[in-house]
Tab-separated table of C-alpha atoms in Angstrom:
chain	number	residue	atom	x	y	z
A	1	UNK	CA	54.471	106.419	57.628
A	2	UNK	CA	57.720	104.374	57.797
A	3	UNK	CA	57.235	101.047	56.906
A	4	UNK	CA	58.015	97.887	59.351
A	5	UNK	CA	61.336	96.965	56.935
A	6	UNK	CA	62.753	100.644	57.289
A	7	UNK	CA	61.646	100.568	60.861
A	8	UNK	CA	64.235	97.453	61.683
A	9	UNK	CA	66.884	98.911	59.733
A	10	UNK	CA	66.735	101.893	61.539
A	11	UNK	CA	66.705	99.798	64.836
A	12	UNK	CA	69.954	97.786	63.550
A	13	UNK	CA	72.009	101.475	62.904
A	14	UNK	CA	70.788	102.478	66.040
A	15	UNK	CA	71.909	99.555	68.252
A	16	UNK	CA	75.011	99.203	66.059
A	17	UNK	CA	76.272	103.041	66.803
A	18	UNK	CA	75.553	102.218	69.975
A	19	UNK	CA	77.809	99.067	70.546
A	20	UNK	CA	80.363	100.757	68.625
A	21	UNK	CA	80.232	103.688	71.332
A	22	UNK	CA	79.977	101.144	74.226
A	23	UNK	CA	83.215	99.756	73.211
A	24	UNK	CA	85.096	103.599	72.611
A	25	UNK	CA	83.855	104.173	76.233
A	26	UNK	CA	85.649	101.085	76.988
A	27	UNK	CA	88.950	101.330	75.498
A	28	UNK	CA	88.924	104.935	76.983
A	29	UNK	CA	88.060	103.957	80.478
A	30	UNK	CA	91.342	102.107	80.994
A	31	UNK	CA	94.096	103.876	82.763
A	32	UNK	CA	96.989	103.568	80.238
A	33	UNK	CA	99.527	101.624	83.210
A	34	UNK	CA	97.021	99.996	85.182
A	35	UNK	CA	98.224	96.262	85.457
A	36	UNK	CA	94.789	95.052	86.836
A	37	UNK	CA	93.019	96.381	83.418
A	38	UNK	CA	95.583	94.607	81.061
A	39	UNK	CA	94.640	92.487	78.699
A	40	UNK	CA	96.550	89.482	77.370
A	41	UNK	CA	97.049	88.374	73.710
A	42	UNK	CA	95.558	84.972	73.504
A	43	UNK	CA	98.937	83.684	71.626
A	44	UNK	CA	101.409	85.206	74.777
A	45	UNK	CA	101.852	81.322	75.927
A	46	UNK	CA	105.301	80.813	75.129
A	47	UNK	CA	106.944	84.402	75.871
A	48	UNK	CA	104.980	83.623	79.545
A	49	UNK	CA	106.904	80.692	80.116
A	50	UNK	CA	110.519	82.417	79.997
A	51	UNK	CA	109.389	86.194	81.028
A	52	UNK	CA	109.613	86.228	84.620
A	53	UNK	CA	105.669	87.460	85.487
A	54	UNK	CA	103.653	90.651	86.700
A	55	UNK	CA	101.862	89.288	88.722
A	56	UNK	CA	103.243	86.762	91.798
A	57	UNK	CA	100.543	85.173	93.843
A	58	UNK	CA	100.569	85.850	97.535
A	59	UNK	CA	102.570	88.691	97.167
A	60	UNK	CA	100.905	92.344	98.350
A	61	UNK	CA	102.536	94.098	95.238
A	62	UNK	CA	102.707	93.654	91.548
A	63	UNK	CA	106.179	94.116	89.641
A	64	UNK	CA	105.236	96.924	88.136
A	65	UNK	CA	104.658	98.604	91.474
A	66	UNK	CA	101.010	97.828	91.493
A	67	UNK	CA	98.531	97.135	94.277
A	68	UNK	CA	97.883	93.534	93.967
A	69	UNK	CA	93.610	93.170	93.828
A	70	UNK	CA	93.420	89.689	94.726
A	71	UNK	CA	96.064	89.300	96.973
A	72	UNK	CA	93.505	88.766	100.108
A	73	UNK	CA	91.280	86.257	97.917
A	74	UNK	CA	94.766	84.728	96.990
A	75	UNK	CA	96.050	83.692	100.955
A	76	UNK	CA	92.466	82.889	102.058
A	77	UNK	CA	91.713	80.193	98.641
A	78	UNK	CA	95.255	79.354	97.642
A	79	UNK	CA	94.893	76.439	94.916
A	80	UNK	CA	91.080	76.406	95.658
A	81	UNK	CA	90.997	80.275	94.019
A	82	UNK	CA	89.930	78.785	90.522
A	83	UNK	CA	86.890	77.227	92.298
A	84	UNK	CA	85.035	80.521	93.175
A	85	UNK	CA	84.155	82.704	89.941
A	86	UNK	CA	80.870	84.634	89.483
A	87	UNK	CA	79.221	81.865	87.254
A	88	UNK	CA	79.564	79.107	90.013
A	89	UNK	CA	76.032	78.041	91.525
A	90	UNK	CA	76.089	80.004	94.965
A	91	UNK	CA	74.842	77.024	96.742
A	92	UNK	CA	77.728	75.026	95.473
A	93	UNK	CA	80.131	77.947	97.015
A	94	UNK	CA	78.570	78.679	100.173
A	95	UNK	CA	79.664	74.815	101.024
A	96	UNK	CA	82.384	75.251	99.426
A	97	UNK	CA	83.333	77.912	101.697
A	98	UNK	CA	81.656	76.436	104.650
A	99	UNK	CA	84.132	73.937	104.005
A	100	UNK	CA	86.976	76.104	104.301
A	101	UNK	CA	85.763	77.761	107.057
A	102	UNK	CA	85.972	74.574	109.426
A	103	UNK	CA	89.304	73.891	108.324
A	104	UNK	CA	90.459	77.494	109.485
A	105	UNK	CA	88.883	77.012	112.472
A	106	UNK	CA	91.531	74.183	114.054
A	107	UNK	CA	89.838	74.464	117.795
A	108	UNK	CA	86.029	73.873	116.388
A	109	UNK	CA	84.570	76.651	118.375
A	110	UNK	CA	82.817	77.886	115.256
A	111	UNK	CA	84.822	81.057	115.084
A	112	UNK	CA	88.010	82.146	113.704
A	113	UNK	CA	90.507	84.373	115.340
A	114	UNK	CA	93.711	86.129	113.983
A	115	UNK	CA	96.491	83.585	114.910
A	116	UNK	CA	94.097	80.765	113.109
A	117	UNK	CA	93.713	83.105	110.070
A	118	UNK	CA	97.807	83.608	110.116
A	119	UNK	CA	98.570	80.188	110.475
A	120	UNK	CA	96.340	79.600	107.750
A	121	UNK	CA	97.437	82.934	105.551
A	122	UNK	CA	101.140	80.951	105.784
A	123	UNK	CA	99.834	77.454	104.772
A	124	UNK	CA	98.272	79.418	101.496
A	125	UNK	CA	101.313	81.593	101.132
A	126	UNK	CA	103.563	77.996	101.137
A	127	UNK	CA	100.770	76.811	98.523
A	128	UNK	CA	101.593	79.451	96.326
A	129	UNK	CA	105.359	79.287	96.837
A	130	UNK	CA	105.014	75.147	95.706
A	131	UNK	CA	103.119	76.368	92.735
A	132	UNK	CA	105.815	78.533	91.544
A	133	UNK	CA	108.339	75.733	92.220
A	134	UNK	CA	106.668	73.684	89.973
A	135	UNK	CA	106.077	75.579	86.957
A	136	UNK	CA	109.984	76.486	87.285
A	137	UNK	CA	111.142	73.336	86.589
A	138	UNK	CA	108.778	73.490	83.147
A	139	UNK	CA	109.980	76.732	82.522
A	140	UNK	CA	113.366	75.795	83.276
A	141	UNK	CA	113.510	72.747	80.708
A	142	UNK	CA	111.981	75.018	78.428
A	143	UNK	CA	114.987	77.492	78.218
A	144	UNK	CA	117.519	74.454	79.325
A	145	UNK	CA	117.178	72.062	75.718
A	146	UNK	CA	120.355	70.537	76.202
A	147	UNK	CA	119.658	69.361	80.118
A	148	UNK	CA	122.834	70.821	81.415
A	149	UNK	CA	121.157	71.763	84.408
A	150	UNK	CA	122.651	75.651	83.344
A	151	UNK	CA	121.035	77.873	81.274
A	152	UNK	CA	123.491	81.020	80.362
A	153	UNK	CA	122.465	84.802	79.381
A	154	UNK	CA	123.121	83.974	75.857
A	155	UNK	CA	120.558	81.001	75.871
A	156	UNK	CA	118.024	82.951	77.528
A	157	UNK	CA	118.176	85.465	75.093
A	158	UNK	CA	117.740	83.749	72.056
A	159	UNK	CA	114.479	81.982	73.658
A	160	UNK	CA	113.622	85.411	75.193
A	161	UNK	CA	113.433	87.000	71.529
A	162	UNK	CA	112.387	84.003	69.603
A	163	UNK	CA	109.081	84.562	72.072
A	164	UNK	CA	108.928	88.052	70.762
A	165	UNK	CA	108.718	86.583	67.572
A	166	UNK	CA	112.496	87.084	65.532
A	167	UNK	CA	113.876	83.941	64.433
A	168	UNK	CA	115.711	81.749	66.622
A	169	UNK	CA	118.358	80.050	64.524
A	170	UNK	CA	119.423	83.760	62.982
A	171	UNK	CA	119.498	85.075	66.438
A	172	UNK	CA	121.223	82.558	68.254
A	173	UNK	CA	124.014	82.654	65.045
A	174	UNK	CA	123.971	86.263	65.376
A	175	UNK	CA	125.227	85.701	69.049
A	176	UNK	CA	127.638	83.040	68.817
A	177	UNK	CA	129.188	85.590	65.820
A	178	UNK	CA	128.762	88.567	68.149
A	179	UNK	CA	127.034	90.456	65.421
A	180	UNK	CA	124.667	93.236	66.066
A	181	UNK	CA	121.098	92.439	66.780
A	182	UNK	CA	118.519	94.891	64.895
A	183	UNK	CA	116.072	95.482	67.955
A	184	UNK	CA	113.403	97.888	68.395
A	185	UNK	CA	114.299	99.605	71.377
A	186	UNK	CA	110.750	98.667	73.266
A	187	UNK	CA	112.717	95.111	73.080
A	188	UNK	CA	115.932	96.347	73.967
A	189	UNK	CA	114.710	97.663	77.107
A	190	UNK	CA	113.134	95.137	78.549
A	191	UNK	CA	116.077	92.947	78.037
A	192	UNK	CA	118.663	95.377	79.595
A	193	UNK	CA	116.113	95.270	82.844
A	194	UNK	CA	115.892	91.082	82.264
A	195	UNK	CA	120.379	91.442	82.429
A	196	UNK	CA	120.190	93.087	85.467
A	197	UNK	CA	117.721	90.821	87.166
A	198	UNK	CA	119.445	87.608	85.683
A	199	UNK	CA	123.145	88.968	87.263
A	200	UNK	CA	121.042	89.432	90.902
A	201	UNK	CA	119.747	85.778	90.437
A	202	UNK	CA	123.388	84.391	89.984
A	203	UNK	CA	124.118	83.746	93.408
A	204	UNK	CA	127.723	83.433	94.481
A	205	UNK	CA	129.971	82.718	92.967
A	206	UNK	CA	128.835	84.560	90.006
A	207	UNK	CA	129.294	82.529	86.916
A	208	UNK	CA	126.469	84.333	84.479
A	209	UNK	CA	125.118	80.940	84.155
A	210	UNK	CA	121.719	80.302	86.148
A	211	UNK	CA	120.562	76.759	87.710
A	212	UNK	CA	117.353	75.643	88.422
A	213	UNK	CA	116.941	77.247	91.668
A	214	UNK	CA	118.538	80.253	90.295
A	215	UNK	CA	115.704	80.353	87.868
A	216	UNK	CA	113.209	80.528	90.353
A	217	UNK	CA	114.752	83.628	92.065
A	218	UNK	CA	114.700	84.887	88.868
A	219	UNK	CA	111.241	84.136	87.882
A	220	UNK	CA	110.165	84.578	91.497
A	221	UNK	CA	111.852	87.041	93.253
A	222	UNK	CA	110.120	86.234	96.493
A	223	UNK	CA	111.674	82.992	96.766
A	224	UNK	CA	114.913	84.866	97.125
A	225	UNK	CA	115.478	87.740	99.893
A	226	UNK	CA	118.286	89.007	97.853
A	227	UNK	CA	116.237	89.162	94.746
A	228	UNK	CA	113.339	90.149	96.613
A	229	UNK	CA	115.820	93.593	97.783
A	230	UNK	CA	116.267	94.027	93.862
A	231	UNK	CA	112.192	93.673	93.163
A	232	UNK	CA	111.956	96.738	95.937
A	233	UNK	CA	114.420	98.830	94.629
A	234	UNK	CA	113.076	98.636	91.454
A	235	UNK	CA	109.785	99.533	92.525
A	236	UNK	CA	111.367	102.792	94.137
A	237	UNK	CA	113.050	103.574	91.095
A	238	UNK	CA	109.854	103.881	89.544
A	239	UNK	CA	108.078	105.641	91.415
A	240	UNK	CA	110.791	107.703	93.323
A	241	UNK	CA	110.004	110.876	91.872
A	242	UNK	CA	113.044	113.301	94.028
A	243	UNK	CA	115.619	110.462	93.662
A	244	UNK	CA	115.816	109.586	97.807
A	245	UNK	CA	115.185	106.247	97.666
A	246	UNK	CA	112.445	106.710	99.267
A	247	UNK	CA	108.500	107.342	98.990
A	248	UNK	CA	106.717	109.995	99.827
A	249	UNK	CA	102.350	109.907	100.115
A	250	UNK	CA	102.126	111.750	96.965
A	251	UNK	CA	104.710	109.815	95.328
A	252	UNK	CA	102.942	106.476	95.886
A	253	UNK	CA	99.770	107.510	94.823
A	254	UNK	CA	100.991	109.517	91.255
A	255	UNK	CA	98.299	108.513	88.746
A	256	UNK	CA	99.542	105.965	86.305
A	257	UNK	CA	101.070	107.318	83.295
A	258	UNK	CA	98.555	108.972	80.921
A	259	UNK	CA	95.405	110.496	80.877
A	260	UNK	CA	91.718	109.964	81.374
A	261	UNK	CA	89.159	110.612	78.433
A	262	UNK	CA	85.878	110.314	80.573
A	263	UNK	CA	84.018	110.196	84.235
A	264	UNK	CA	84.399	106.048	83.999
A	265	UNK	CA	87.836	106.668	83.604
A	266	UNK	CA	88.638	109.422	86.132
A	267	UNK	CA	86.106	107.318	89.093
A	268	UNK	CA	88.909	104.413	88.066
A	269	UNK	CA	91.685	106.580	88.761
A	270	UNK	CA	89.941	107.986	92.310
A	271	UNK	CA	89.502	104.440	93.346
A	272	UNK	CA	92.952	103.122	92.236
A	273	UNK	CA	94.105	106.796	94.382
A	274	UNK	CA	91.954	105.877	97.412
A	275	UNK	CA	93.670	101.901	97.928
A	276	UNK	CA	97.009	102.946	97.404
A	277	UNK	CA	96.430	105.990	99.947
A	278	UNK	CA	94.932	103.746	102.816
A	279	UNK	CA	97.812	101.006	102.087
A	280	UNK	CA	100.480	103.541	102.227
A	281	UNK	CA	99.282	104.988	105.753
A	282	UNK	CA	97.583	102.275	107.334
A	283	UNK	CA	100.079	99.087	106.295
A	284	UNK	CA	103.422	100.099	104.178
A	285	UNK	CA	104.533	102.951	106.493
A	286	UNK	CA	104.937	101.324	109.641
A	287	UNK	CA	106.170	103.589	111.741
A	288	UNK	CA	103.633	106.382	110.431
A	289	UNK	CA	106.282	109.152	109.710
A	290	UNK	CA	104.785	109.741	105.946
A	291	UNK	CA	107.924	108.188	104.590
A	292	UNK	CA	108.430	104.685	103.251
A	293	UNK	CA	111.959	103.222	103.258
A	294	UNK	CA	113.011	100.115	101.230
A	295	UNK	CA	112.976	98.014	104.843
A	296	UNK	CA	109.891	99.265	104.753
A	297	UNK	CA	108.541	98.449	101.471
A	298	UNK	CA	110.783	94.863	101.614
A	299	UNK	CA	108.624	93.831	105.205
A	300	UNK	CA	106.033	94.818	103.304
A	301	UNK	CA	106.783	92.855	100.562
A	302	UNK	CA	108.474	89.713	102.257
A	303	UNK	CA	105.099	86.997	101.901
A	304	UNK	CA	106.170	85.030	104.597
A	305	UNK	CA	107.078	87.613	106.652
A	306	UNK	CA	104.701	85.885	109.692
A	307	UNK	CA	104.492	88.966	111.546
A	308	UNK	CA	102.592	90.922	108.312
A	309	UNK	CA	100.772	87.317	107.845
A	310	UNK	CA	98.873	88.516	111.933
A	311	UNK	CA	98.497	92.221	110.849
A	312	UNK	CA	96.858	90.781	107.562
A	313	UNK	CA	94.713	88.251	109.720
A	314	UNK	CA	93.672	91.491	111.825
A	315	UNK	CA	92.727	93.246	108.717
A	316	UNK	CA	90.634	90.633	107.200
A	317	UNK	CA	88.971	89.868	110.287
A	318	UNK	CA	88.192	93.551	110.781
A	319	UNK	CA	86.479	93.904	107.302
A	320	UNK	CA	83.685	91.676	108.314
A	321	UNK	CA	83.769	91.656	111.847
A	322	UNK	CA	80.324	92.755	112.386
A	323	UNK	CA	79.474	91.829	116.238
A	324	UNK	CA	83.053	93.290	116.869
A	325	UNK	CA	84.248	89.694	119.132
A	326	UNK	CA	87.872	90.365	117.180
A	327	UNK	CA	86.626	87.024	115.706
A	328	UNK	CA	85.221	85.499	112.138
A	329	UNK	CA	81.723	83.927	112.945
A	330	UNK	CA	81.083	81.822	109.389
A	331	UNK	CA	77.687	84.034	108.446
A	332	UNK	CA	80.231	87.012	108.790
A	333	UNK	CA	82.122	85.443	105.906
A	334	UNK	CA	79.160	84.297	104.090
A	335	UNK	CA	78.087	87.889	103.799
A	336	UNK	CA	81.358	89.210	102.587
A	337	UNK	CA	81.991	86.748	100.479
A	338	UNK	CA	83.373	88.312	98.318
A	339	UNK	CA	86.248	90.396	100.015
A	340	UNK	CA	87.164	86.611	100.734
A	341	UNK	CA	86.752	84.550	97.500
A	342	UNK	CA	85.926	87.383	94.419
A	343	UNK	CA	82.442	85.655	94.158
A	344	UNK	CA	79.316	87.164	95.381
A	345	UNK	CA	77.395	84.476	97.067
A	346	UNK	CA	73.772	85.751	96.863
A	347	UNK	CA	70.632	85.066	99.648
A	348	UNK	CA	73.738	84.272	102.153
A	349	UNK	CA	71.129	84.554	105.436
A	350	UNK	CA	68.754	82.754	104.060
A	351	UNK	CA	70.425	79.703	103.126
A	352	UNK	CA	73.290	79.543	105.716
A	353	UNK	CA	71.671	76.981	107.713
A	354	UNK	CA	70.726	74.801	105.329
A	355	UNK	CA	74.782	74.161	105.403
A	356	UNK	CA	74.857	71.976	108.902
C-alpha cells in the first residue's frame, strides 16, 4: 500500500505536469499576429516613448490592421476607463456608472438616445485626442535633448535604436561619420517603415526635421488627415492580397499569419473571423457593394468623423436596447455592462435601485 509520503509526491508530479501542460495550451492558443493577445516585455518603457504605438485610443482600428476590442468601452469611459476592471467592488461600479449615465443623459428624462450618446462619443473621442497631446510633448523632449524645438531623422534614429538596445554614443558617431550600421534586418525594417511615416509627418515645406506638432502626427496619425491617408494605405497594403487597393470580404477576414495547434486556438481564430466579417458588411463597406475603398476605410477610420460618432451611438444603443424605444434606459446598461465598461457588474436587477 503506498505510503502517505509517496502519495504527496505523486500528487506534486501530477499537478506539476499538469501546470506545465496548462501553460503549452497557452502559448499555443495564441494566434501568431493577433495584436489583442500580445504581450509586452515589462522593460519596453523607453522604446514606447519614441515608437509611435499599436494601439490609438478612440480609434476603430489598430495599426497593424487590427479590430480594435475596446474601442466601444474606450468612447463611452474615456479617462474614467482605468476605473472599471474585473477586481473593482460591483457596487462601487454600478454608481460609478450610474454616474455616468446621468451625465449622458443632458435632458434628465432618464433615458439616453443616439444624438446624446454622439455628443457624448465626441466629448470622449476629444478626451482621448488631449491625452495623446500630452504625452507628445514628454515624448517629444525625450527625443528633442537639446530643446531646439526640431528633432531630425538622424536624432530619432539614434534614440530609436538606443531603445532597441545598441549603444547610443557608437551609433550616433556612426551617423555623423556616415558609416554603416550592422542591423539585423527585423530592425532595419521597421525603421525603413518609421522613414516613410516620419517624411508624411513633415508637413510643408518639407525640411526632414519634425516639430512638436509634427511629432504628434507622427505618433498619432489621427491627429493628422494627411497622416491618417498614410495609416489607411498602409493597412491596405497589408492586407491587399490582388494589389487593387482595395479590400475584398475574404481579404479582410484572412486569418492572421500562422497556424493554430489546438480547438482553443482555432475557436480564437472563428471569433476573431466572425467580428471582422460583421464590421466589414455592416460598418466599413458603406455602400454594401462587397468592396472597401480607402475613402472607405479613411471614414471609417477618421475618430471624429461625427457622422460615424451617430451610426456608433445607433450601434451601441442597439446592443442593449431591450424594450426596443431606440433609447438607453440605465438598467439596460447595468445589464450589459460590460459591452460598455469591460467589467461585469454582477446581481445588476437586484441592486439597481438601491442607486437613487
Amino acid at each position: 500500500m503506498m505510503s502517505r509520503q509517496a502519495f504527496l509526491c505523486s500528487l506534486g508530479s501530477l499537478y506539476l505536469s499538469l501546470l506545465f501542460i496548462f501553460l503549452l495550451m497557452d502559448v499555443y492558443a495564441r494566434p501568431a499576429n493577433n495584436s489583442a493577445l500580445k504581450e509586452k516585455p515589462a522593460d519596453s518603457k523607453d522604446e514606447n516613448e519614441i515608437l509611435p504605438p499599436d494601439h490609438l485610443n478612440g480609434v476603430k482600428m489598430e495599426m497593424d490592421g487590427h479590430l480594435n476590442k475596446e474601442f466601444h468601452q474606450e468612447v463611452f469611459l474615456g479617462k474614467e476607463m482605468e476605473e472599471f476592471d474585473e477586481d473593482s467592488e460591483p457596487r462601487k461600479n454600478r454608481k460609478k456608472l450610474t454616474v455616468i449615465f446621468s451625465k449622458v443623459d443632458i435632458n434628465n428624462d432618464k433615458k439616453i438616445g443616439a444624438k446624446e450618446m454622439q455628443r457624448w462619443i465626441m466629448e470622449k473621442t476629444g478626451e482621448h485626442f488631449q491625452e495623446a497631446v500630452e504625452e507628445n510633448k514628454m515624448h517629444f523632449r525625450a527625443v528633442d535633448p537639446d530643446g531646439d524645438g526640431h528633432v531630425s531623422w538622424d536624432e530619432y534614429k539614434v534614440k530609436f535604436l538606443a531603445s532597441k538596445g545598441f549603444n547610443e554614443k557608437e551609433i550616433a558617431e556612426k551617423i555623423r561619420n556616415n558609416e554603416e550600421l550592422k542591423i539585423d534586418e527585423e530592425t532595419q525594417e521597421v525603421l525603413d517603415n518609421l522613414k516613410d511615416r516620419w517624411y508624411q509627418a513633415d508637413n510643408p515645406p518639407p525640411d526632414l526635421l519634425l516639430n512638436e506638432e509634427e511629432f504628434l502626427s507622427f505618433l498619432h496619425p489621427e491627429h493628422s488627415r494627411g497622416m491618417l491617408k498614410f495609416m489607411v494605405k498602409e493597412i491596405i497594403r497589408d492586407l491587399d492580397q490582388d494589389g487593387d487597393k482595395k479590400l475584398t470580404l475574404s481579404e479582410f477576414i484572412s486569418l492572421p499569419v500562422g497556424t493554430v495547434e489546438n480547438q482553443q486556438a482555432q475557436d480564437i481564430d472563428d471569433d476573431w473571423v466572425k467580428d471582422r466579417r460583421k464590421e466589414f458588411e455592416e460598418v466599413i463597406d458603406a455602400n454594401h457593394d462587397g468592396i472597401v475603398t480607402m475613402e472607405e476605410l479613411e471614414e471609417y477610420m477618421d475618430p471624429m468623423n461625427e457622422y460615424n460618432a451617430l451610426n456608433e451611438a445607433k450601434q451601441m444603443i442597439a446592443v442593449a436596447d431591450e424594450n426596443q424605444n431606440h433609447h438607453l434606459e440605465l438598467e439596460e446598461i447595468l445589464k450589459y455592462s460590460e459591452y460598455f465598461t469591460g467589467s461585469k457588474l454582477m446581481d445588476y436587477a437586484r441592486n439597481v435601485h438601491e442607486e437613487f
